[in-house]
Amino acid sequence: MRALFALLLLTYFTVVASPGTAETRQPTCDANLATQLVRQQVRESSTITANDKQIRILVRSADFLWKYDEPAARDFFADAFNRAEAEYEKAGDGSKSREGFDARFREQVPDHRMTVIRAVARHDAKWADQLIVRVIDEYKKKLGEAGSQFREREIDALLGIAIAVAGSDRALSMNIFRRVMAFPLTMMMGAAISSISQTDKELADSLYVEAIARYRDERPRRLLFLSAYPFAQGRTMGIDKFQFGFSIPVDMEPNKPLQRLFIETFLGRVARFAANQADIASPPETPYKPEPLYLLSGLHDIEPIVLAEFPDLLDRLATVKSQALALLDAEMRKTLENSGNHVEQLSLSLDERIAAAIEADKAGKLTDEMIIQLITWGEANEEQLAKIQPFLDKIKDEKAKKEAAAFFWFKRGLRSVKDERFDDAEKHAGRIGDLELKAYVYFELADKTARTANDLAAKFEILNKLSKIVRAAPDSVVKAQMLLGLSGKYGELNHTIALDEMSESIKVVNKLKDPDLLSTFVMRQIATKDMAFFASYSIPGFDLEKAFGDLSKRDMDMALAHARSFDDRFFRTLAVISIAKQCVAAPKPQPAM
């Protein structure tokens, strides 16, 4: 059937572009029916015993019903938050290992309290703030318990909410920032301010000034978390600069007055630290280095900026630098020297790193870690990737070699897509031994082919090839999600085939035991005994709720029929709620005049 369809494709696209064709059915739905659907699914799902699933259902249902039945929505939100607090109590340190991953990798357990607060904030900022106070009160209580240590999970999650609401509720966002400033500074503070600057630079600058004032006497290691924003950087200054990083807006510009503010604040902190015996005697935070190393390394990064931009601060810089140097013992000096060499290595360009690896290979000093760093470090062009390829066979650790090879061909496939070398991209995708990474490249290739070459027939053929690969794979969560992704991609080309892929995905899900279909990230690792590299990539097409929402835009009745074919009530409920949301969001046909 699909081969015949390819022959008729050009004619077909002319048809589907016209409104009212048989390929796209108008939804037979209104707000009343949508609310009935949601209420029915909430009742049917009431016997689900897993608390985390009930929370997700209650939040989505309340978010939908708020416009139509606010009291019921409030009850659902309140129930969800109470359940979320119970889940929080069971979460321990808030992290867990991931099956098949190196023990050094820990992923966060979802804090569903934050999920509820985010949803409530869209409807009632005052109530959201009250729930935030409950979270903070519980957090303070735990900090007061014997043996407890400061942890950043809750603080960072609240800052995430502040980012999310900044565009719609500036006052609530500022209030969250100020509540969080009652606690020690975290890396997320700098990242959050940078993120907000993309849409509200005035707010971001104001928050930065407040943060500098609040944290002027913070531990030097933590104070450096505020070093990136004024310089429009995604990495902080100091000895740990390559340990942390975050995305910044593409058009973000340096702010010279804030640069001076940070530099003067840091110089002042160095002077006060060096004169305070309590600071000097304070042990480092586990597992970090002694604070004097952060003083010196921070000053080292500040020095060239002062020379170039703020020469009036040179005398002050020299004074505090000598004070900081006096704090170092022999072990600290050795650590600083080794770290300097390490930072110098990390600062090399990819071409320099490739050249160094070639020389190390000649000298018999090439290590698996050196090769893995070549493969994973930043973006590489085709010429660089071609030079790296021969190193794949030189990795001694067989497991790491397999992981590295999959990641290398994944990167090379994406590079070819970006360069519009579509035949090469498909060839490289064929060498990826990892089904999820292979699918990612195929999806990117299909979309880029259609956009760049305006070749929808080629996109259809690429999807056909991927569909054949996926359908031949053993039943798994990965297979089910890929079929969901294919359904979405085919939906842009042929509604019937999209339904077929959706149906096949549901058949796979119904064979699995308690599958997790809600993660839309592909996560991968390359691990040796001395290092571990982790990466994650978002694939929007893997999103079950979006898949059903998109399908219902074209055919509400068939979307509902497919949703109801899930054996699992949890997935069935999420799918129906997504359809109901699309139903009320869709523009209604105007009556004929």
Coordinates of C-alpha atoms in Angstrom, one line a residue:
M1 CA 0.0 0.0 0.0
R2 CA 2.8 2.4 1.0
A3 CA 4.7 1.8 -2.3
L4 CA 1.6 2.7 -4.3
F5 CA 1.0 5.7 -2.1
A6 CA 4.5 7.0 -2.9
L7 CA 3.6 7.0 -6.6
L8 CA 0.5 9.0 -6.0
L9 CA 2.1 11.3 -3.4
L10 CA 2.3 14.5 -5.4
T11 CA -1.4 14.4 -6.2
Y12 CA -2.2 13.5 -2.7
F13 CA -0.5 16.6 -1.2
T14 CA -2.5 18.8 -3.4
V15 CA -5.7 17.2 -1.9
V16 CA -4.8 17.3 1.8
A17 CA -3.8 21.0 1.6
S18 CA -7.4 21.9 0.9
P19 CA -9.7 22.2 3.8
G20 CA -12.6 19.9 4.2
T21 CA -11.1 16.9 2.5
A22 CA -11.9 13.3 3.6
E23 CA -8.4 13.0 5.1
T24 CA -9.2 15.5 7.9
R25 CA -12.4 15.2 9.8
Q26 CA -13.9 18.1 11.7
P27 CA -14.2 17.4 15.4
T28 CA -17.6 16.4 16.7
C29 CA -17.1 18.0 20.1
D30 CA -17.9 20.9 22.3
A31 CA -17.0 22.1 25.7
N32 CA -19.9 20.3 27.4
L33 CA -18.9 16.9 25.8
A34 CA -15.2 17.6 26.6
T35 CA -15.9 18.2 30.3
Q36 CA -18.1 15.1 30.5
L37 CA -15.2 13.1 28.9
V38 CA -12.8 14.3 31.5
R39 CA -15.1 13.7 34.5
Q40 CA -15.8 10.2 33.2
Q41 CA -12.1 9.4 33.0
V42 CA -11.4 10.8 36.5
R43 CA -14.1 8.5 37.8
E44 CA -12.8 5.5 35.9
S45 CA -9.2 6.1 37.1
S46 CA -10.1 6.5 40.8
T47 CA -9.1 3.0 41.5
I48 CA -5.6 3.5 40.2
T49 CA -3.4 2.9 43.3
A50 CA -0.1 4.4 42.3
N51 CA 0.0 7.9 43.9
D52 CA 2.2 9.4 41.2
K53 CA -0.3 8.4 38.5
Q54 CA -3.2 9.8 40.5
I55 CA -1.4 13.1 40.9
R56 CA -0.8 13.5 37.2
I57 CA -4.4 12.7 36.4
L58 CA -5.7 15.1 39.1
V59 CA -3.5 17.9 38.0
R60 CA -4.4 17.6 34.3
S61 CA -8.1 17.2 35.1
A62 CA -8.0 20.3 37.4
D63 CA -6.1 22.3 34.8
F64 CA -8.8 21.5 32.2
L65 CA -11.8 21.9 34.5
W66 CA -10.9 25.2 36.1
K67 CA -12.7 27.3 33.4
Y68 CA -15.8 25.2 33.7
D69 CA -16.0 24.1 37.3
E70 CA -13.6 26.0 39.5
P71 CA -14.7 24.4 42.9
A72 CA -14.1 20.9 41.5
A73 CA -10.8 21.9 40.0
R74 CA -9.7 23.3 43.4
D75 CA -10.6 20.1 45.1
F76 CA -8.6 18.1 42.5
F77 CA -5.6 20.4 43.0
A78 CA -5.8 20.2 46.8
D79 CA -6.0 16.4 46.6
A80 CA -3.1 16.3 44.2
F81 CA -0.9 18.5 46.5
N82 CA -1.7 16.4 49.6
R83 CA -0.7 13.2 47.7
A84 CA 2.4 15.0 46.4
E85 CA 3.5 15.8 49.9
A86 CA 3.1 12.1 50.9
E87 CA 5.2 11.1 47.9
Y88 CA 7.9 13.7 48.9
E89 CA 8.2 12.1 52.3
K90 CA 9.0 8.7 50.6
A91 CA 11.5 10.2 48.1
G92 CA 14.5 10.1 50.4
D93 CA 17.3 12.3 48.9
G94 CA 15.3 12.9 45.8
S95 CA 17.5 10.9 43.4
K96 CA 17.7 7.4 42.1
S97 CA 19.9 5.2 39.9
R98 CA 18.9 4.5 36.3
E99 CA 18.7 0.9 35.1
G100 CA 21.6 0.1 32.8
F101 CA 23.5 3.3 33.7
D102 CA 26.8 3.7 35.6
A103 CA 26.4 4.1 39.4
R104 CA 27.8 7.6 39.2
F105 CA 24.7 8.7 37.4
R106 CA 21.8 9.8 39.6
E107 CA 18.5 11.2 38.2
Q108 CA 16.0 13.3 40.1
V109 CA 12.8 11.7 41.4
P110 CA 10.0 14.0 40.3
D111 CA 8.8 16.3 43.1
H112 CA 5.1 16.4 42.3
R113 CA 4.5 19.3 44.7
M114 CA 6.2 21.5 42.1
T115 CA 4.1 20.0 39.3
V116 CA 0.9 21.0 41.3
I117 CA 2.3 24.5 42.0
R118 CA 3.1 25.2 38.4
A119 CA -0.4 24.2 37.4
V120 CA -2.1 26.2 40.2
A121 CA 0.0 29.3 39.3
R122 CA -1.7 29.5 35.9
H123 CA -5.0 30.1 37.6
D124 CA -4.4 31.5 41.1
A125 CA -1.1 33.1 42.0
K126 CA -2.0 33.7 45.6
W127 CA -2.8 30.1 46.2
A128 CA 0.4 29.0 44.4
D129 CA 2.4 31.3 46.7
Q130 CA 0.7 29.7 49.8
L131 CA 1.7 26.3 48.5
I132 CA 5.2 27.5 48.0
V133 CA 5.3 28.6 51.7
R134 CA 4.2 25.1 52.7
V135 CA 7.1 23.7 50.7
I136 CA 9.5 26.1 52.3
D137 CA 8.2 25.4 55.8
E138 CA 8.7 21.7 55.3
Y139 CA 12.1 22.3 53.8
K140 CA 13.2 24.4 56.9
K141 CA 11.8 21.6 59.1
K142 CA 14.0 19.0 57.4
L143 CA 17.1 21.3 57.6
G144 CA 16.5 21.6 61.3
E145 CA 16.6 17.9 61.9
A146 CA 19.8 16.4 63.4
G147 CA 22.5 15.5 60.8
S148 CA 20.6 17.1 57.9
Q149 CA 22.6 19.0 55.3
F150 CA 21.6 21.7 52.8
R151 CA 20.4 20.2 49.5
E152 CA 19.7 22.1 46.4
R153 CA 16.8 20.1 44.9
E154 CA 13.9 22.0 46.4
I155 CA 15.5 25.4 45.9
D156 CA 16.3 24.7 42.3
A157 CA 12.8 23.4 41.6
L158 CA 11.3 26.6 43.0
L159 CA 13.5 28.7 40.8
G160 CA 12.3 26.6 37.9
I161 CA 8.7 27.7 38.7
A162 CA 9.9 31.3 39.0
I163 CA 11.3 31.0 35.4
A164 CA 8.0 29.4 34.2
V165 CA 5.7 32.1 35.6
A166 CA 7.9 35.2 34.9
G167 CA 6.3 35.9 31.5
S168 CA 2.7 35.7 32.9
D169 CA 3.1 36.8 36.5
R170 CA 6.1 39.0 37.2
A171 CA 5.1 39.7 40.8
L172 CA 4.9 35.9 41.6
S173 CA 8.2 35.3 39.9
M174 CA 9.9 38.0 42.0
N175 CA 8.3 36.7 45.1
I176 CA 9.6 33.2 44.6
F177 CA 13.1 34.5 43.9
R178 CA 13.0 36.5 47.2
R179 CA 11.8 33.6 49.2
V180 CA 14.6 31.4 47.8
M181 CA 17.2 34.0 48.7
A182 CA 16.6 33.1 52.3
F183 CA 18.7 30.0 51.6
P184 CA 22.3 29.4 50.4
L185 CA 23.1 30.4 46.8
T186 CA 22.9 27.6 44.2
M187 CA 24.1 27.4 40.6
M188 CA 20.4 27.5 39.5
M189 CA 20.1 31.1 40.7
G190 CA 22.5 32.4 38.0
A191 CA 21.0 30.1 35.4
A192 CA 17.5 31.3 36.3
I193 CA 18.4 35.0 36.0
S194 CA 20.0 34.4 32.6
S195 CA 16.9 32.5 31.4
I196 CA 14.5 35.3 32.5
S197 CA 16.7 37.9 30.7
Q198 CA 15.5 36.5 27.4
T199 CA 12.0 37.9 27.9
D200 CA 12.4 40.5 30.7
K201 CA 15.9 41.9 30.9
E202 CA 14.9 44.6 33.4
L203 CA 13.6 42.0 35.8
A204 CA 16.7 39.9 35.4
D205 CA 19.0 42.8 36.0
S206 CA 17.0 43.8 39.1
L207 CA 17.1 40.3 40.5
Y208 CA 20.8 40.1 39.9
V209 CA 21.5 43.3 41.9
E210 CA 19.3 41.8 44.7
A211 CA 21.2 38.5 44.6
I212 CA 24.6 40.2 44.8
A213 CA 23.5 42.2 47.8
R214 CA 22.0 39.2 49.5
Y215 CA 24.9 36.9 48.9
R216 CA 27.9 39.2 49.3
D217 CA 29.1 37.2 52.3
E218 CA 28.3 33.8 50.8
R219 CA 31.0 31.1 50.6
P220 CA 33.4 32.1 47.7
R221 CA 32.6 28.9 45.8
R222 CA 28.9 29.7 45.8
L223 CA 29.4 33.5 45.2
L224 CA 31.1 32.5 41.9
F225 CA 27.7 31.2 40.7
L226 CA 26.8 34.8 40.1
S227 CA 30.0 35.4 38.0
A228 CA 28.5 34.3 34.6
Y229 CA 25.5 36.6 34.1
P230 CA 27.2 40.1 33.7
F231 CA 29.6 38.6 31.2
A232 CA 26.9 36.8 29.1
Q233 CA 28.5 33.5 29.8
G234 CA 27.1 30.0 30.3
R235 CA 30.0 29.0 32.6
T236 CA 31.1 30.5 35.9
M237 CA 34.6 31.7 36.8
G238 CA 36.9 29.7 39.0
I239 CA 38.4 26.3 39.4
D240 CA 35.1 24.5 38.7
K241 CA 34.3 26.4 35.5
F242 CA 34.1 23.2 33.5
Q243 CA 32.1 21.3 36.1
F244 CA 29.0 23.4 35.5
G245 CA 27.3 25.1 32.6
F246 CA 23.9 26.3 31.5
S247 CA 22.2 27.6 28.3
I248 CA 22.0 31.4 27.8
P249 CA 19.8 33.4 25.4
V250 CA 21.5 33.7 22.0
D251 CA 21.2 37.5 21.9
M252 CA 22.4 38.0 25.5
E253 CA 24.9 40.8 25.8
P254 CA 27.5 41.7 28.5
N255 CA 26.5 44.3 31.1
K256 CA 29.5 46.5 32.1
P257 CA 27.9 48.1 35.2
L258 CA 27.0 44.6 36.5
Q259 CA 30.4 43.3 35.7
R260 CA 31.9 46.0 37.9
L261 CA 29.4 45.2 40.6
F262 CA 30.4 41.5 40.6
I263 CA 34.1 42.2 40.5
E264 CA 34.0 44.7 43.4
T265 CA 31.8 42.3 45.4
F266 CA 34.1 39.4 44.9
L267 CA 37.2 41.5 45.7
G268 CA 35.5 42.6 48.9
R269 CA 34.6 39.0 49.8
V270 CA 38.2 37.9 49.4
A271 CA 39.4 40.6 51.7
R272 CA 36.8 39.8 54.4
F273 CA 37.5 36.0 54.1
A274 CA 41.2 36.5 54.5
A275 CA 40.6 38.6 57.7
N276 CA 38.1 36.2 59.3
Q277 CA 39.4 33.2 61.2
A278 CA 36.1 31.5 61.2
D279 CA 36.0 31.6 57.4
I280 CA 39.6 30.4 57.1
A281 CA 38.9 27.5 59.5
S282 CA 35.6 26.5 57.9
P283 CA 35.9 23.0 56.2
P284 CA 35.1 22.7 52.5
E285 CA 31.6 21.5 51.4
T286 CA 31.7 17.9 50.4
P287 CA 32.9 17.0 47.8
Y288 CA 34.4 20.3 46.8
K289 CA 37.8 21.9 47.2
P290 CA 39.0 24.3 50.0
E291 CA 37.6 27.8 49.7
P292 CA 41.0 29.5 49.2
L293 CA 41.3 27.7 45.9
Y294 CA 38.0 29.3 44.7
L295 CA 39.3 32.7 45.8
L296 CA 42.5 32.4 43.8
S297 CA 41.0 30.8 40.7
G298 CA 38.3 33.4 40.7
L299 CA 40.8 36.2 40.9
H300 CA 42.8 34.5 38.1
D301 CA 39.8 34.8 35.8
I302 CA 39.0 38.3 36.9
E303 CA 42.5 39.7 36.4
P304 CA 42.5 40.0 32.6
I305 CA 39.1 41.7 32.7
V306 CA 40.3 44.2 35.2
L307 CA 43.4 44.9 33.1
A308 CA 41.3 45.5 30.0
E309 CA 38.1 47.1 31.3
F310 CA 38.6 48.3 34.9
P311 CA 42.2 49.5 35.4
D312 CA 41.1 51.6 38.4
L313 CA 40.7 48.3 40.3
L314 CA 44.2 47.0 39.7
D315 CA 45.7 48.1 43.0
R316 CA 42.8 46.6 44.9
L317 CA 43.1 43.3 42.9
A318 CA 46.8 43.0 43.7
T319 CA 46.2 43.5 47.4
V320 CA 43.5 40.9 47.8
K321 CA 45.4 38.5 45.5
S322 CA 48.4 38.6 47.9
Q323 CA 46.0 38.0 50.9
A324 CA 44.5 35.0 49.1
L325 CA 47.9 33.5 48.3
A326 CA 48.8 33.7 51.9
L327 CA 46.0 31.3 52.7
L328 CA 47.4 28.4 50.6
D329 CA 49.2 25.5 52.1
A330 CA 51.5 23.1 50.1
E331 CA 48.7 20.7 49.3
M332 CA 46.4 23.5 48.1
R333 CA 49.2 24.9 45.9
K334 CA 49.7 21.5 44.3
T335 CA 45.9 21.1 43.7
L336 CA 45.8 24.6 42.1
E337 CA 48.7 23.7 39.8
N338 CA 47.1 20.4 38.7
S339 CA 43.7 22.1 38.2
G340 CA 45.4 24.7 36.1
N341 CA 46.8 22.1 33.9
H342 CA 43.4 20.3 33.7
V343 CA 41.6 23.6 32.8
E344 CA 44.3 24.3 30.2
Q345 CA 43.6 20.9 28.6
L346 CA 39.8 21.4 28.7
S347 CA 40.3 24.9 27.1
L348 CA 41.9 23.3 24.0
S349 CA 40.1 23.6 20.7
L350 CA 38.9 20.3 19.1
D351 CA 41.6 20.5 16.5
E352 CA 44.2 20.9 19.2
R353 CA 42.7 17.9 21.0
I354 CA 42.7 15.8 17.9
A355 CA 46.4 16.7 17.3
A356 CA 47.2 15.8 20.9
A357 CA 45.5 12.5 20.6
I358 CA 47.5 11.7 17.4
E359 CA 50.7 12.5 19.2
A360 CA 49.7 10.4 22.3
D361 CA 48.9 7.5 20.0
K362 CA 52.4 7.7 18.5
A363 CA 53.9 7.8 22.0
G364 CA 51.8 4.8 23.2
K365 CA 50.0 7.1 25.7
L366 CA 46.6 7.2 24.2
T367 CA 43.8 6.4 26.6
D368 CA 40.1 5.5 26.3
E369 CA 39.2 8.7 28.1
M370 CA 41.1 10.9 25.6
I371 CA 39.2 9.3 22.7
I372 CA 35.8 9.6 24.4
Q373 CA 36.5 13.3 25.1
L374 CA 37.1 13.7 21.4
I375 CA 33.8 12.1 20.5
T376 CA 31.7 14.0 23.1
W377 CA 33.4 17.4 23.4
G378 CA 31.2 20.1 21.7
E379 CA 30.2 20.4 18.1
A380 CA 32.4 19.0 15.3
N381 CA 32.4 19.6 11.6
E382 CA 32.6 16.8 9.0
E383 CA 36.4 17.1 8.6
Q384 CA 37.0 16.8 12.3
L385 CA 34.6 13.8 12.6
A386 CA 36.5 12.1 9.8
K387 CA 39.7 12.5 11.7
I388 CA 38.1 11.2 14.9
Q389 CA 36.6 8.1 13.3
P390 CA 39.8 5.9 13.2
F391 CA 40.1 6.3 17.0
L392 CA 36.9 4.3 17.6
D393 CA 38.7 1.0 17.1
K394 CA 41.4 2.0 19.5
I395 CA 39.1 2.1 22.6
K396 CA 40.1 -0.9 24.8
D397 CA 37.0 -1.1 27.0
E398 CA 34.5 -3.1 24.9
K399 CA 31.4 -1.7 26.5
A400 CA 32.6 1.9 26.2
K401 CA 33.6 1.2 22.6
K402 CA 30.1 0.1 21.7
E403 CA 28.6 3.1 23.5
A404 CA 31.1 5.5 21.9
A405 CA 30.5 4.1 18.4
A406 CA 26.8 4.6 18.6
F407 CA 27.2 8.2 19.9
F408 CA 29.8 9.0 17.2
W409 CA 27.6 7.9 14.3
F410 CA 24.7 9.6 15.9
K411 CA 26.7 12.9 16.0
R412 CA 28.0 12.4 12.4
G413 CA 24.5 11.6 11.2
L414 CA 23.1 14.9 12.7
R415 CA 26.1 16.8 11.3
S416 CA 25.2 15.5 7.8
V417 CA 21.5 16.5 8.3
K418 CA 22.7 20.0 9.4
D419 CA 24.9 20.2 6.3
E420 CA 22.1 19.0 4.1
R421 CA 24.1 15.9 3.0
F422 CA 21.0 13.7 3.2
D423 CA 22.5 10.6 1.6
D424 CA 25.4 10.6 4.0
A425 CA 23.0 11.2 6.9
E426 CA 21.0 8.1 6.1
K427 CA 24.3 6.1 5.6
H428 CA 25.6 7.2 9.0
A429 CA 22.2 6.5 10.7
G430 CA 22.5 2.9 9.3
R431 CA 25.7 2.4 11.3
I432 CA 24.1 3.4 14.7
G433 CA 23.6 0.3 16.7
D434 CA 21.3 2.1 19.2
L435 CA 17.6 2.1 18.0
E436 CA 16.6 5.4 19.8
L437 CA 19.6 7.3 18.5
K438 CA 19.0 5.9 15.0
A439 CA 15.3 7.0 15.2
Y440 CA 16.4 10.5 16.3
V441 CA 18.6 11.0 13.2
Y442 CA 15.8 9.6 10.9
F443 CA 13.3 12.0 12.4
E444 CA 15.6 15.0 11.9
L445 CA 16.5 13.8 8.4
A446 CA 12.8 13.5 7.4
D447 CA 11.9 17.0 8.7
K448 CA 15.0 18.7 7.2
T449 CA 14.5 17.0 3.8
A450 CA 10.9 18.2 3.6
R451 CA 11.8 21.8 4.7
T452 CA 15.0 22.2 2.7
A453 CA 14.4 20.2 -0.5
N454 CA 10.6 20.7 -0.4
D455 CA 10.5 16.9 -1.1
L456 CA 7.6 15.4 0.8
A457 CA 7.9 12.1 -1.2
A458 CA 11.5 11.8 0.1
K459 CA 10.2 12.4 3.7
F460 CA 7.6 9.7 3.2
E461 CA 10.2 7.2 2.1
I462 CA 12.5 8.0 5.0
L463 CA 9.7 7.4 7.4
N464 CA 8.8 4.2 5.7
K465 CA 12.4 2.9 6.2
L466 CA 12.3 3.9 9.9
S467 CA 8.9 2.3 10.3
K468 CA 10.2 -1.0 8.9
I469 CA 13.1 -0.9 11.3
V470 CA 11.0 -0.1 14.3
R471 CA 8.3 -2.7 13.6
A472 CA 11.0 -5.4 13.4
A473 CA 12.3 -4.5 16.8
P474 CA 11.2 -6.5 20.0
D475 CA 8.3 -5.0 21.9
S476 CA 9.5 -2.4 24.4
V477 CA 8.8 1.1 25.7
V478 CA 11.2 2.4 23.1
K479 CA 9.4 0.8 20.3
A480 CA 6.0 2.1 21.5
Q481 CA 7.3 5.6 21.7
M482 CA 8.9 5.5 18.3
L483 CA 5.7 4.3 16.8
L484 CA 4.0 7.3 18.5
G485 CA 6.6 9.5 16.9
L486 CA 6.0 8.0 13.5
S487 CA 2.3 8.5 13.9
G488 CA 2.9 12.2 14.4
K489 CA 5.2 12.5 11.4
Y490 CA 2.9 10.5 9.1
G491 CA 0.0 12.7 10.3
E492 CA 1.6 15.5 8.3
L493 CA 1.5 13.3 5.2
N494 CA -1.3 10.7 5.4
H495 CA -3.9 10.4 8.1
T496 CA -4.6 6.7 7.5
I497 CA -1.0 5.6 7.9
A498 CA -0.8 7.8 11.0
L499 CA -3.7 6.0 12.6
D500 CA -2.0 2.7 11.7
E501 CA 1.2 3.6 13.5
M502 CA -0.8 4.8 16.5
S503 CA -2.7 1.6 16.6
E504 CA 0.5 -0.4 16.4
S505 CA 2.0 1.6 19.3
I506 CA -1.0 0.9 21.5
K507 CA -0.8 -2.8 20.7
V508 CA 2.8 -2.8 21.9
V509 CA 1.9 -0.8 25.1
N510 CA -0.8 -3.3 25.9
K511 CA 1.7 -6.1 25.9
L512 CA 4.1 -4.4 28.3
K513 CA 4.0 -4.4 32.1
D514 CA 3.6 -0.9 33.7
P515 CA 5.6 0.9 31.0
D516 CA 6.8 4.5 31.4
L517 CA 5.6 6.4 28.3
L518 CA 5.9 9.9 29.8
S519 CA 9.6 10.5 29.4
T520 CA 10.4 12.3 26.1
F521 CA 14.2 12.2 26.6
V522 CA 16.7 9.8 25.1
M523 CA 19.5 9.4 27.7
R524 CA 22.8 7.8 26.9
Q525 CA 26.1 7.2 28.6
I526 CA 29.7 6.4 27.7
A527 CA 31.4 5.1 30.9
T528 CA 34.9 3.8 31.8
K529 CA 36.3 3.2 35.2
D530 CA 37.9 6.6 35.3
M531 CA 35.2 8.8 33.7
A532 CA 31.5 8.8 32.6
F533 CA 29.8 11.0 30.0
F534 CA 26.0 11.4 30.0
A535 CA 23.8 13.1 27.5
S536 CA 20.1 13.6 26.9
Y537 CA 18.1 14.6 23.9
S538 CA 14.4 15.6 23.7
I539 CA 12.2 13.9 21.1
P540 CA 8.8 15.7 21.2
G541 CA 7.2 13.0 19.1
F542 CA 7.6 10.6 21.9
D543 CA 5.1 12.6 24.0
L544 CA 1.9 10.5 24.4
E545 CA -0.3 13.4 25.3
K546 CA 0.9 15.6 22.4
A547 CA 0.5 12.7 20.0
F548 CA -3.2 12.3 20.9
G549 CA -3.7 16.1 21.0
D550 CA -2.3 16.4 17.5
L551 CA -4.2 13.4 16.2
S552 CA -7.5 14.8 17.5
K553 CA -6.9 18.0 15.5
R554 CA -7.4 15.9 12.4
D555 CA -9.9 13.3 13.6
M556 CA -11.5 13.7 17.1
D557 CA -13.6 10.5 16.8
M558 CA -10.7 8.2 15.8
A559 CA -8.4 9.8 18.4
L560 CA -11.0 8.9 21.1
A561 CA -11.4 5.4 19.7
H562 CA -7.7 4.8 19.9
A563 CA -7.4 6.4 23.3
R564 CA -10.0 4.0 24.6
S565 CA -8.1 1.0 23.2
F566 CA -5.4 1.4 25.9
D567 CA -5.8 -1.4 28.5
D568 CA -4.0 0.8 31.0
R569 CA -6.5 3.2 32.6
F570 CA -3.7 5.7 33.3
F571 CA -2.7 6.1 29.7
R572 CA -6.3 6.0 28.6
T573 CA -7.1 8.9 30.9
L574 CA -4.1 11.0 29.9
A575 CA -5.0 10.5 26.2
V576 CA -8.6 11.5 26.6
I577 CA -7.8 14.6 28.6
S578 CA -5.4 15.7 25.9
I579 CA -8.2 15.2 23.3
A580 CA -10.6 17.1 25.4
K581 CA -8.1 20.0 25.7
Q582 CA -7.8 20.1 21.9
C583 CA -11.5 19.9 21.5
V584 CA -12.1 23.2 23.4
A585 CA -9.1 24.8 21.9
A586 CA -10.0 24.1 18.3
P587 CA -11.7 27.0 16.4
K588 CA -15.3 26.3 15.9
P589 CA -16.8 26.5 12.4
Q590 CA -18.8 29.7 11.8
P591 CA -22.5 29.4 10.9
A592 CA -23.3 30.1 7.3
M593 CA -24.6 33.5 6.6

